[in-house]
Coordinates of C-alpha atoms and ligand atoms in Angstrom, one line a residue:
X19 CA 74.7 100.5 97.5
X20 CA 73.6 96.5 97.9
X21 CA 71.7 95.2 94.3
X22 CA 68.7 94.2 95.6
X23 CA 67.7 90.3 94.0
X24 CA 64.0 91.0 92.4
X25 CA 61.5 88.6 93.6
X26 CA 61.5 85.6 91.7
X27 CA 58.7 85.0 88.6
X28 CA 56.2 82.1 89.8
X29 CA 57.1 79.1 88.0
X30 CA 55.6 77.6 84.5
X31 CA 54.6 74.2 86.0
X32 CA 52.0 72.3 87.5
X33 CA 49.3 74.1 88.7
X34 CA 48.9 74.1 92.4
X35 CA 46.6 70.9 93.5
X36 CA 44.8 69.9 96.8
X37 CA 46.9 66.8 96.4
X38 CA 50.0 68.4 96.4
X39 CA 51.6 70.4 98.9
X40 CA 53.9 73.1 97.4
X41 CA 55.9 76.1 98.2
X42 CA 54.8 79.2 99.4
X43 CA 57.3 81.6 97.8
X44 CA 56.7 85.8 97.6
X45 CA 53.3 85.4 98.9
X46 CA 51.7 82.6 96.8
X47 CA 51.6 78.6 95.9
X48 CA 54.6 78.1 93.7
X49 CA 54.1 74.1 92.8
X50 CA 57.3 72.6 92.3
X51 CA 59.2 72.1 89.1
X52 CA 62.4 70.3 90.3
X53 CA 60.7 66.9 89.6
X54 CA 61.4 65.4 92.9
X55 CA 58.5 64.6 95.4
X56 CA 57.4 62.6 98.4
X57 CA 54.6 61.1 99.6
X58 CA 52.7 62.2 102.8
X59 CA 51.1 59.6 104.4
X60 CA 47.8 59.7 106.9
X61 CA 49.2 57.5 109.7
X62 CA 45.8 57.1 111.3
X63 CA 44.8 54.7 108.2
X64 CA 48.6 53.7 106.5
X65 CA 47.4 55.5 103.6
X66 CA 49.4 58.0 100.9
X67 CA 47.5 60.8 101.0
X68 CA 49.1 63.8 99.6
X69 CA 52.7 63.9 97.5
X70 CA 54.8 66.6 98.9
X71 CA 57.4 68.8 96.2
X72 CA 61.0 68.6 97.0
X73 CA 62.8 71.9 96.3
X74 CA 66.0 71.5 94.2
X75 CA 68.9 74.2 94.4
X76 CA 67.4 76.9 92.3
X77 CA 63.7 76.9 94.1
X78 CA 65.2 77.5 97.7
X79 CA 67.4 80.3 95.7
X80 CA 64.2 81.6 94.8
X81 CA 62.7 81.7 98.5
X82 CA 66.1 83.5 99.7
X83 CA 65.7 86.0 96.8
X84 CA 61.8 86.9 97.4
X85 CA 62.9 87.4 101.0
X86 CA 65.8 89.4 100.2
X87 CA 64.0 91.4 98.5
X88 CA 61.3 91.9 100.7
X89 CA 63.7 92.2 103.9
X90 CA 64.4 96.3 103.1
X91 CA 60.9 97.5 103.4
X92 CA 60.0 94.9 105.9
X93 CA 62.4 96.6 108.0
X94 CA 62.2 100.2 107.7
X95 CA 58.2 99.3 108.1
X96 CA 57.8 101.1 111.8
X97 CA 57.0 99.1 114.8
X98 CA 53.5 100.1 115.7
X99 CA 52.8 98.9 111.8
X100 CA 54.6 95.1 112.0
X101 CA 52.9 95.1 116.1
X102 CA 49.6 96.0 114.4
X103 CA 50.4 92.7 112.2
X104 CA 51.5 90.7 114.6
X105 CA 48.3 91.2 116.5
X106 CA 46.9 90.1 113.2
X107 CA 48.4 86.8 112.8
X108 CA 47.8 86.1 116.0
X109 CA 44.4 86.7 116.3
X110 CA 43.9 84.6 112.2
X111 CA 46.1 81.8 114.2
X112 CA 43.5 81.5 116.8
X113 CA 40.3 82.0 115.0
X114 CA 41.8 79.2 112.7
X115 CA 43.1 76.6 115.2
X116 CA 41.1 74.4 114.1
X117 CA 41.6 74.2 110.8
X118 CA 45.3 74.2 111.7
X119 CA 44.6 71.3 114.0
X120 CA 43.4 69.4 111.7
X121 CA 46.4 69.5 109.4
X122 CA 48.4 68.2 112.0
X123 CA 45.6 65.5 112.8
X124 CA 45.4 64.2 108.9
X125 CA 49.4 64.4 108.5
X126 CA 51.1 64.1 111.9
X127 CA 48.2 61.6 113.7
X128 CA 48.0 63.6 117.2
X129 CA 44.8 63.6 118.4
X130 CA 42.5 66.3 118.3
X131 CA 43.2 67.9 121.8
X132 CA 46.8 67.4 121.1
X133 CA 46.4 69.4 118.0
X134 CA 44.5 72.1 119.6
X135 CA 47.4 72.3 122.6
X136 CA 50.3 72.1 119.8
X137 CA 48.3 75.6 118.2
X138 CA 47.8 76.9 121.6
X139 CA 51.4 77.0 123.0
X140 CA 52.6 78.2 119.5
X141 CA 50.3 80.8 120.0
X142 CA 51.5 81.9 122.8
X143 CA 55.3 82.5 120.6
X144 CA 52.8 85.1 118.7
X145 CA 51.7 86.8 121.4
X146 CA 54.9 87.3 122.8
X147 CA 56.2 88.8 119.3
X148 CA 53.4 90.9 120.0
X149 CA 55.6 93.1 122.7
X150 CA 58.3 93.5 120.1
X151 CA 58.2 97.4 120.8
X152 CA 58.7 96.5 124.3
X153 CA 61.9 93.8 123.4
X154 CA 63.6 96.1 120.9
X155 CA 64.0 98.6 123.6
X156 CA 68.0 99.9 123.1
X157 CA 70.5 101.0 126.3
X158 CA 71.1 104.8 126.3
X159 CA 74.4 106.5 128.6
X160 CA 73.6 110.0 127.9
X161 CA 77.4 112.0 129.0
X162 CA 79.9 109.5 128.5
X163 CA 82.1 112.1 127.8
X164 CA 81.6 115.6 128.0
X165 CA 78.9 116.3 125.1
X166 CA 79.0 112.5 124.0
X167 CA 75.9 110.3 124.2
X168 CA 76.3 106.4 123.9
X169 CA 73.5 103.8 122.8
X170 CA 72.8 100.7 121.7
X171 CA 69.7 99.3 119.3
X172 CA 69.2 96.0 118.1
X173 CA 68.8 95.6 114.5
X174 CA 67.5 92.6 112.5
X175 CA 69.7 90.3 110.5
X176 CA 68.3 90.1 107.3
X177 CA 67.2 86.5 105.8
X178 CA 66.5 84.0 108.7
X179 CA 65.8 80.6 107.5
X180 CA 64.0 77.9 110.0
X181 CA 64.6 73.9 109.7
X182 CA 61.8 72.0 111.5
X183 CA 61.2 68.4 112.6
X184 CA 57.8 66.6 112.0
X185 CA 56.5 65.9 115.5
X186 CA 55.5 70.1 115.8
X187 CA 54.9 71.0 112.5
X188 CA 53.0 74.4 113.5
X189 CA 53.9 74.9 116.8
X190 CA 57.6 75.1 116.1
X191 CA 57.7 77.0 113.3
X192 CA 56.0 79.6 115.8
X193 CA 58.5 79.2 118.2
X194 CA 60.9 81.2 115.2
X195 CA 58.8 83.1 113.0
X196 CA 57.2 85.5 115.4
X197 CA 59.8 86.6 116.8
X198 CA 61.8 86.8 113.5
X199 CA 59.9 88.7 111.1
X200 CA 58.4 91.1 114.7
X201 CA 62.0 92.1 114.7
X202 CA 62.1 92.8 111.2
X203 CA 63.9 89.6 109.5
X204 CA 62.5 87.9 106.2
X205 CA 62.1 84.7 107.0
X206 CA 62.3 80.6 104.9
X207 CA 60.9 78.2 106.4
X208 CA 62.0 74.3 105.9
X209 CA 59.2 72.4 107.1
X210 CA 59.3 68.1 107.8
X211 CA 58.6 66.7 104.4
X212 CA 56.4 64.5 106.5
X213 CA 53.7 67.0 107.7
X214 CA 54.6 69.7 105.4
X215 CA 50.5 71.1 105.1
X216 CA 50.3 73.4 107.9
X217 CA 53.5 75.5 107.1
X218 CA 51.9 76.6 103.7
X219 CA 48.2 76.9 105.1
X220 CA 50.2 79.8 108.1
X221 CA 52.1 81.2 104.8
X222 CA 48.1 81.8 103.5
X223 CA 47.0 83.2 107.1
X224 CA 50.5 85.6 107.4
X225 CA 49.3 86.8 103.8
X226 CA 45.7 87.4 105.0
X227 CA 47.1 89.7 108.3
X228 CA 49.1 91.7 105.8
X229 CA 52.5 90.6 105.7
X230 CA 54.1 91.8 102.6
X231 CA 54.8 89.0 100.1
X232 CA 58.4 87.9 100.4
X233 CA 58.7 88.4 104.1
X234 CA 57.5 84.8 104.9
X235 CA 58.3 81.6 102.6
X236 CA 58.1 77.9 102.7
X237 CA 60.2 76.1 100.4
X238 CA 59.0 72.4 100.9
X239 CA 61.7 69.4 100.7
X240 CA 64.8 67.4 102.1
X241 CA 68.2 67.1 102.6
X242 CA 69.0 69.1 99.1
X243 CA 67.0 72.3 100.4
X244 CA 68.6 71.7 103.7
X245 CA 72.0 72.0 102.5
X246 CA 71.1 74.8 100.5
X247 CA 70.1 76.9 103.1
X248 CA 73.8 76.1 104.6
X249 CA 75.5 77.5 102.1
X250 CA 73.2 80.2 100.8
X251 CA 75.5 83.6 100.9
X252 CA 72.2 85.4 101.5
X253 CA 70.9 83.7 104.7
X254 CA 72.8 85.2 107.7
X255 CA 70.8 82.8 110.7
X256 CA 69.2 79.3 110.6
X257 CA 67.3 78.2 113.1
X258 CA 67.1 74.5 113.8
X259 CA 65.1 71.8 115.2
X260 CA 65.4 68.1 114.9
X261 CA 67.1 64.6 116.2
X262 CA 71.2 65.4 117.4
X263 CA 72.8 63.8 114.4
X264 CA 70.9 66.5 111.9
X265 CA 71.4 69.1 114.2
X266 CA 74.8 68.5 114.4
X267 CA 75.6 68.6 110.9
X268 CA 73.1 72.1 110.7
X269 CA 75.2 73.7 113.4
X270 CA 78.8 72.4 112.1
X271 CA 77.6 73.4 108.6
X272 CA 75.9 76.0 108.7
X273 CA 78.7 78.4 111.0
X274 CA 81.7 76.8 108.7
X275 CA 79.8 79.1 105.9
X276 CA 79.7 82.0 108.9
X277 CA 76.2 81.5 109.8
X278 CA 74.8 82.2 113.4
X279 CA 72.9 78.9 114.3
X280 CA 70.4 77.5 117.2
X281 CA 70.5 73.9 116.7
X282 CA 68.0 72.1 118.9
X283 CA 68.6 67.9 119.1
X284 CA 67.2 65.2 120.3
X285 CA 66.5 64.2 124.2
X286 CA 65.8 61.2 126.7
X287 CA 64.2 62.9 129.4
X288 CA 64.5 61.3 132.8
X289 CA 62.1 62.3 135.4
X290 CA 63.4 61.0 139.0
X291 CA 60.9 59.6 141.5
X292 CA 61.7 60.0 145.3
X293 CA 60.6 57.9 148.0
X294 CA 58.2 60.3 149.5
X295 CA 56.8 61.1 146.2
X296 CA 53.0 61.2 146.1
X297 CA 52.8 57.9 143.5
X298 CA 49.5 58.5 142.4
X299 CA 50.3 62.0 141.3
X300 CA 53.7 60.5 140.0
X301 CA 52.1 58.0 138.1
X302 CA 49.4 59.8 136.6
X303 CA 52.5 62.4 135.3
X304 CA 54.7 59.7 134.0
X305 CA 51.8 58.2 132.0
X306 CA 50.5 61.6 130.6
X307 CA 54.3 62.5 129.5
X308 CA 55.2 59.7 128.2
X309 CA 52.4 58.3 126.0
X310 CA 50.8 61.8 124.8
X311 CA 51.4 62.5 121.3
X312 CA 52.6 58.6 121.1
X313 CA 55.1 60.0 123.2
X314 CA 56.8 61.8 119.8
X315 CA 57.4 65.0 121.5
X316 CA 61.3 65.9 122.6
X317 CA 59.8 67.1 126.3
X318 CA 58.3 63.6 127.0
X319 CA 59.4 61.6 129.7
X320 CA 60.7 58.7 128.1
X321 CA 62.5 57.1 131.7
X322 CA 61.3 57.1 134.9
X323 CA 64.2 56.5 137.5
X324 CA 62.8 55.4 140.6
X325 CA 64.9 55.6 143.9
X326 CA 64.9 53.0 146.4
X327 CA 61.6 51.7 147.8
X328 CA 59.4 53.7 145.2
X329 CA 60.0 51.5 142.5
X330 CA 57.6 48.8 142.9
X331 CA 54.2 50.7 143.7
X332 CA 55.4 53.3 141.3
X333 CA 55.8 51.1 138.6
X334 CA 52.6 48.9 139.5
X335 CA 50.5 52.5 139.4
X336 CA 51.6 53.1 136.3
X337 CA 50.8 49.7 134.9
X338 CA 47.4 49.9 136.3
X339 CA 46.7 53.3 134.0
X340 CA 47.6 51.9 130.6
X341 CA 44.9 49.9 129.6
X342 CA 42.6 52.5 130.2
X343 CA 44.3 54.5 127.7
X344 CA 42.1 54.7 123.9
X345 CA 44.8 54.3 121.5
X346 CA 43.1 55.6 117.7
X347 CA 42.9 57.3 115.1
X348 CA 42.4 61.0 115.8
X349 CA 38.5 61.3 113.9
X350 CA 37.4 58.7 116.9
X351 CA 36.8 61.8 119.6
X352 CA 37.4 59.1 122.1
X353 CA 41.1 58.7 120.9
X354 CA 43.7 59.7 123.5
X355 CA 47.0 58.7 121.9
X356 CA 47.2 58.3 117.9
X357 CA 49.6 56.3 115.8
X358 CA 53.6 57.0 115.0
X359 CA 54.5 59.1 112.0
X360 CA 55.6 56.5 110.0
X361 CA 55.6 52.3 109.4
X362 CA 59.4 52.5 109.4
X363 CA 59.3 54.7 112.6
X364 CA 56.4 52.5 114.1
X365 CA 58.6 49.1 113.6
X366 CA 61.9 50.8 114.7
X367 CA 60.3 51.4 117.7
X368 CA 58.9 48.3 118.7
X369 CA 62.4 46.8 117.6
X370 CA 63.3 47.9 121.0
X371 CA 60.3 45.6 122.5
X372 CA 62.5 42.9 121.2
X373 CA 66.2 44.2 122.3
X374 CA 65.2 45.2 125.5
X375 CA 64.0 42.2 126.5
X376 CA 67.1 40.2 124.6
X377 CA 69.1 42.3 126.8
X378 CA 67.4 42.0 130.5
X379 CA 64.6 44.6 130.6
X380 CA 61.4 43.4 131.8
X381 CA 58.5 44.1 129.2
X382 CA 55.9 44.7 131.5
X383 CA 53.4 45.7 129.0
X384 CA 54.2 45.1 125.4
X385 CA 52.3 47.7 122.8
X386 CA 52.7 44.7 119.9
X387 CA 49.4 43.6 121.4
X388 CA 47.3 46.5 120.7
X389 CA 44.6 45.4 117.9
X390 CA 45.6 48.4 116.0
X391 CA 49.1 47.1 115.7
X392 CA 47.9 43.5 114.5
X393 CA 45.6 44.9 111.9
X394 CA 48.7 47.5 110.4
X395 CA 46.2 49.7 108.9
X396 CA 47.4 52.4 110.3
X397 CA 51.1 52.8 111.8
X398 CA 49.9 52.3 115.2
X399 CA 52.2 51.0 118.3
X400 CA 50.1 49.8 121.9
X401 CA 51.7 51.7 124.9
X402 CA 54.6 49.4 125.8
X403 CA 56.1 49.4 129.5
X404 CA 60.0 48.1 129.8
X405 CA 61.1 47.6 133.5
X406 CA 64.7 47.1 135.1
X407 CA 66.3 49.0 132.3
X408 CA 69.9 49.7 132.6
X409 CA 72.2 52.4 130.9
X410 CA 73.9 49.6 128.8
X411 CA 70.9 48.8 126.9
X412 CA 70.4 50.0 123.4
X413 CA 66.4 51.1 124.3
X414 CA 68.3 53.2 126.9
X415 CA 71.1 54.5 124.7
X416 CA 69.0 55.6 121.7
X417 CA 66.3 57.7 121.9
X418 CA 63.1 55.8 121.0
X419 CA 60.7 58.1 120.6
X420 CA 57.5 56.3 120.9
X421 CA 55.0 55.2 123.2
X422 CA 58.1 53.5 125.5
X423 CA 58.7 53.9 129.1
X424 CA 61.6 52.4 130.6
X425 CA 61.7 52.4 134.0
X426 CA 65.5 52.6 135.6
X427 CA 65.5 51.9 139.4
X428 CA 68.6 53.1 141.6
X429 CA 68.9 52.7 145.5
X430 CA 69.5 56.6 145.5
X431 CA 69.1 60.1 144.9
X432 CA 72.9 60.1 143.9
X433 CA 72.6 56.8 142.3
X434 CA 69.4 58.7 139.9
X435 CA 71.9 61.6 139.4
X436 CA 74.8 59.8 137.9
X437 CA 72.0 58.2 135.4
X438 CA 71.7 61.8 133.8
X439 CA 74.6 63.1 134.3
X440 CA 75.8 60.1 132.1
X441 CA 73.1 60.5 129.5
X442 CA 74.7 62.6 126.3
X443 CA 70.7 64.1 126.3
X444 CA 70.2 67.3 128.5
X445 CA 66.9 68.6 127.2
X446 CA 64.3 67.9 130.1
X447 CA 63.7 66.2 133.8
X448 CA 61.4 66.4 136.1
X449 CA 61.5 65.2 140.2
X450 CA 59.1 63.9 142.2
X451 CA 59.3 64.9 145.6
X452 CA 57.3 66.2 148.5
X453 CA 60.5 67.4 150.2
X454 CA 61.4 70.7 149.0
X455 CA 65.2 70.9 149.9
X456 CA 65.6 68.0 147.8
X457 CA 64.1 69.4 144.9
X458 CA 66.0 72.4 145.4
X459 CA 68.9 70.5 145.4
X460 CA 67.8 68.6 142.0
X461 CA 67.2 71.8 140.4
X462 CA 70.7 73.1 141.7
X463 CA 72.9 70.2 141.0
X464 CA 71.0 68.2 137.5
X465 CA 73.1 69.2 134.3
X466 CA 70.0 70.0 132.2
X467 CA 68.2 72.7 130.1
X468 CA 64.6 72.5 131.6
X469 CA 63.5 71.2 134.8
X470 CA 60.2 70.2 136.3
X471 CA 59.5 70.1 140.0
X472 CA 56.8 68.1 140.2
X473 CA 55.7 69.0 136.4
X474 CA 56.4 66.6 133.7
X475 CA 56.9 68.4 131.1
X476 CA 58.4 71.6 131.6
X477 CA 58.1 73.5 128.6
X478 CA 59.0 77.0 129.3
X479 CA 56.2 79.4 128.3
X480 CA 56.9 81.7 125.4
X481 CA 58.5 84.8 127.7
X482 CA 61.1 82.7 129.0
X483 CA 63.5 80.3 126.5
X484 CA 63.4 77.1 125.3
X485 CA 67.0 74.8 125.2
X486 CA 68.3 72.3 126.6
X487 CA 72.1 71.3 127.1
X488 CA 74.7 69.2 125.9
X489 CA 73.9 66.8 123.1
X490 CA 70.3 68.4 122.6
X491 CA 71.4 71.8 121.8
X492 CA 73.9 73.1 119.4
X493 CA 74.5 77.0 120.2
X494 CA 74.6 79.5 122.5
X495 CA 71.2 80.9 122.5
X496 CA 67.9 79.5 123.5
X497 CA 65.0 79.4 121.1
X498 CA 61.9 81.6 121.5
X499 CA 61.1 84.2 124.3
X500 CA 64.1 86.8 125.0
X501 CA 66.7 84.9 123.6
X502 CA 65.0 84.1 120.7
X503 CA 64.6 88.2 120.0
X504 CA 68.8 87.9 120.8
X505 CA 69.2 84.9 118.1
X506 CA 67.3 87.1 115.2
X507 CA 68.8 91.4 115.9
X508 CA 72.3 92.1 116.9
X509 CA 73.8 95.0 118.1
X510 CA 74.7 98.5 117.0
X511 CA 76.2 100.5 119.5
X512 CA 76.3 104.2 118.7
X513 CA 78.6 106.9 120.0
X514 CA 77.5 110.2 119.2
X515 CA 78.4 114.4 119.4
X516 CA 76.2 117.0 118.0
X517 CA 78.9 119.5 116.6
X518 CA 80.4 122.4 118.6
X519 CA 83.1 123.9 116.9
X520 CA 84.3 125.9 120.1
X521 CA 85.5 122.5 121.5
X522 CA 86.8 120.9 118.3
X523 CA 90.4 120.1 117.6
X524 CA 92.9 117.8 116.1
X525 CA 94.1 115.0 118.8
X526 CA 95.6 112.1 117.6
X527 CA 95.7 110.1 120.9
X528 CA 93.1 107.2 121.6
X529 CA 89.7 108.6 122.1
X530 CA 89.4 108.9 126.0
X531 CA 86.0 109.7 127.6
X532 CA 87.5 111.5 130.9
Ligands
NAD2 P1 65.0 65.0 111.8 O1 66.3 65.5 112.4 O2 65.0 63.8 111.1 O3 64.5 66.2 110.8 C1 64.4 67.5 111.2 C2 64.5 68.4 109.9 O4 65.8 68.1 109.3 C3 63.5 68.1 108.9 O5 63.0 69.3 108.3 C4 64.2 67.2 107.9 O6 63.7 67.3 106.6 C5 65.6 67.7 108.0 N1 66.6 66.6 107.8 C6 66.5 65.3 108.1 N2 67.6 64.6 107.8 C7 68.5 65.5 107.3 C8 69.8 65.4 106.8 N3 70.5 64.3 106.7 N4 70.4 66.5 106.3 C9 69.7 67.7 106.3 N5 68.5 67.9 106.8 C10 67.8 66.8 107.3 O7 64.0 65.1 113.0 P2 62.5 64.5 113.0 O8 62.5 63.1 112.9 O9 61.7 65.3 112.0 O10 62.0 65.0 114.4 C11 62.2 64.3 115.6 C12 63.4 64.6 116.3 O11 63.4 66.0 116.6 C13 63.6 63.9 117.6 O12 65.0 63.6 117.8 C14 63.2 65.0 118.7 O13 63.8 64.8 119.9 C15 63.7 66.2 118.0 N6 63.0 67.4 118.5 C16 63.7 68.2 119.3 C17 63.1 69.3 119.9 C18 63.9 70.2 120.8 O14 63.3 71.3 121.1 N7 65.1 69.9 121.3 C19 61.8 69.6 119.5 C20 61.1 68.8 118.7 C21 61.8 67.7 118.2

């Protein structure tokens, strides 16, 4: 029989504060006690506004022993029971959007509507977990072999541990818990140390819809909880998402120590305009994708390649629409795109304002202007236009992840395929087009996880999966939706014969079924 790890004593330290963000370990705050902290700024106004506690070694052993212990009942609970939960969470998720909202607002600086639509399509991950009777459903082969049934039922893995980055802090997190604990997985979550609130404050509304203490955890922190999780004996899948070079290093690491691992990187999303694209429509697209959440998001369109005669009124459309964008801070209800995450982010991407340029892009509009970047309050970054980018160029070869647009124009629809078939990004693209065949032929031919016809940003709802390909996914299974059930049970496949003496025997020969 396995020893079962008891769930570990909440620890003699400081006692939770509103200040401090702290674990959520075996149901309840556990304030750090490793001594290690960092601070979590609001962007909208530069200040620090909360410290955050770093977990050492021992805390994240903690998390992994609360949730092994927890993982036994959790599973054997029946699945009408963790459905009924489910339901539960989903329905506290909703009736508390706003509140969740508003954690992201303070701590990530997406505007309110942004906020809203982050909880929204995270809540759509919860509904789907919602079916879990319905995804569990086994294979049955009754008569394989005369008197011999064969079936197959999914189990759950144990400890799942998730690793997410700071531009979805609730909405991703969704995207893997739902589906991990409805399949009957304990679950630890790594949350960005930059937006960490909204992880703890779902730990409290799991808790409130009855999921036993131990079954969900937050262990708060950075690189040393990361690597933690890698090597923990007890944690049998880690979910990842983040930029390529992290996710790399979580997919490398964390299968060395036998670990099965969806590692989700970063992206440069190219969304291809055609000659007979409507440019209105095109241009209203290309601005919403790739200036909505300060264009921090790793669906946004962050290039626009523009094939042959499009190029010109595309690119004036576009330029037309920026100024009328409210750049603010998310308490202005007139705000439509908010500040970067961080100063340091903020000036690494309006470094590329200045290398672009150096290196023969055309800055068409440059976001430096913005009144909000002059007064550096808050770590606010105008919307910034770079035309006649090429491939060569280091805003093209890094992803920026900001309010950037770079606008790549090609003579043709061949010319615009090479582009991102070069790229070492796969996650997302979108085509413009009014000419069907030609989209059908995009979506046949483009080497890419997710693809848009006509739609910008084509995130996949939560009954389908979420990946993209090469660089931006480490892993063979998608995240969320069916594949997501896949990543968090495995496979038992039973063979079974209800005894008959009459046609029982010694045979020694390989078990044949005719
Ligand atoms: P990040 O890679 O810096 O951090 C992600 C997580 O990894 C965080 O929890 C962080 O604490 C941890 N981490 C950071 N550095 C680490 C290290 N050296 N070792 C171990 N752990 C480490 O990413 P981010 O800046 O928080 O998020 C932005 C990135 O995430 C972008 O590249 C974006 O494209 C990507 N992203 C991808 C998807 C996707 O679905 N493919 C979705 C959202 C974000």
């Amino acid at each position: 029989m396995t020893s079962i790890a008891q769930p570990p004593a909440a620890k003699a330290g400081p006692k939770p504060t509103t200040d401090r963000v702290n674990h959520w370990i075996n149901g309840r705050h556990v304030a750090g006690s490793s001594g290690r902290s960092g601070p979590v700024y609001n962007p909208a106004t530069g200040e620090l506004a909360r410290e955050v506690d770093f977990a050492s070694v021992e805390e994240v052993d903690a998390a992994v022993a609360a949730a092994k212990a927890a993982f036994p009942a959790w599973r054997a609970t029946s699945l009408s029971r963790r459905t009924e939960i489910l339901y539960r969470i989903r329905n506290l998720v909703e009736e508390h959007r706003a509140e969740i909202a508003a954690h992201l607002t303070r701590e990530h600086g997406k505007v309110p509507s942004d906020a809203l639509g982050e909880v929204a399509r995270g809540l759509e991950n919860l509904e789907f977990a919602t079916g879990i009777p319905h995804l569990l459903k086994g294979g049955f082969s009754e008569q394989v072999s005369t008197g011999i049934d064969v079936y197959q039922i999914r189990q759950p893995i144990g400890v799942a541990a998730g690793i997410t980055p700071f531009n979805f802090p609730a909405m991703v997190p969704m995207w893997m818990f739902g589906n991990a604990i409805a399949c009957g997985n304990a679950f630890v979550l790594k949350p960005s140390e930059k937006d960490p609130s909204a992880s703890v404050y779902l730990g409290e509304l799991l808790k409130e819809a009855g999921v036993p203490d131990g079954v969900f955890n937050v262990v708060q922190g950075d690189r040393v909880a990361v690597d933690r999780i890698l090597e923990h004996p007890d944690i049998a899948a880690v979910s990842f998402v983040g930029s390529t070079p992290v996710a790399r290093h979580i997919y490398e690491t964390g299968t060395k120590n036998g670990k099965r691992v969806q590692a989700l990187g970063g992206a440069k999303n190219h969304m291809v305009v055609l000659p007979d694209a409507d440019i209105e429509m095109a241009a209203d697209a290309a601005v919403s994708a790739a200036y909505g959440s300060a264009g921090e998001r790793c669906m946004a369109i962050s290039v626009i390649v523009a094939v042959g005669e499009v190029a010109d009124p595309l690119v004036d459309a576009i330029e037309r629409r920026l100024p009328k964008i409210k750049v603010g801070p998310g308490t202005d209800g007139e705000s439509e795109m908010g500040p970067l995450i961080t100063r340091e982010h903020r000036d690494k991407v309006a470094s590329y304002l200045e290398s672009g340029p150096a290196q023969g892009a055309t800055l068409r509009v440059d976001g430096r202007k913005h009144v909000l970047f002059h007064e550096d309050k808050g770590f606010f970054l105008g919307l910034s236009l770079l035309d006649n980018v090429t491939p060569e160029m280091e805003c093209y070869r890094n992803e920026i992840f900001g309010p950037v647009l770079e606008i790549v124009r090609v003579p043709t629809y061949d010319d615009a395929m090479q582009v991102i078939e070069d790229n070492p990004y796969a996650n997302g693209t979108a085509i413009y087009t009014r000419d069907g065949g030609a989209a059908r032929q995009f979506q046949f031919d483009v080497n890419v996880g997710m693809v848009g016809i006509n739609v910008p940003i084509p995130v996949p709802v939560a009954y389908y999966s979420f990946g993209g390909w090469k660089a931006s996914l480490f892993g063979d299974l998608h995240m969320y939706g069916p594949e997501g059930v896949q990543f968090y049970t495995r496979a038992k496949v039973v063979t079974s014969r209800w005894p008959d003496p009459a046609t029982s025997k010694v045979d020694l020969g390989f078990p044949r079924t005719r």
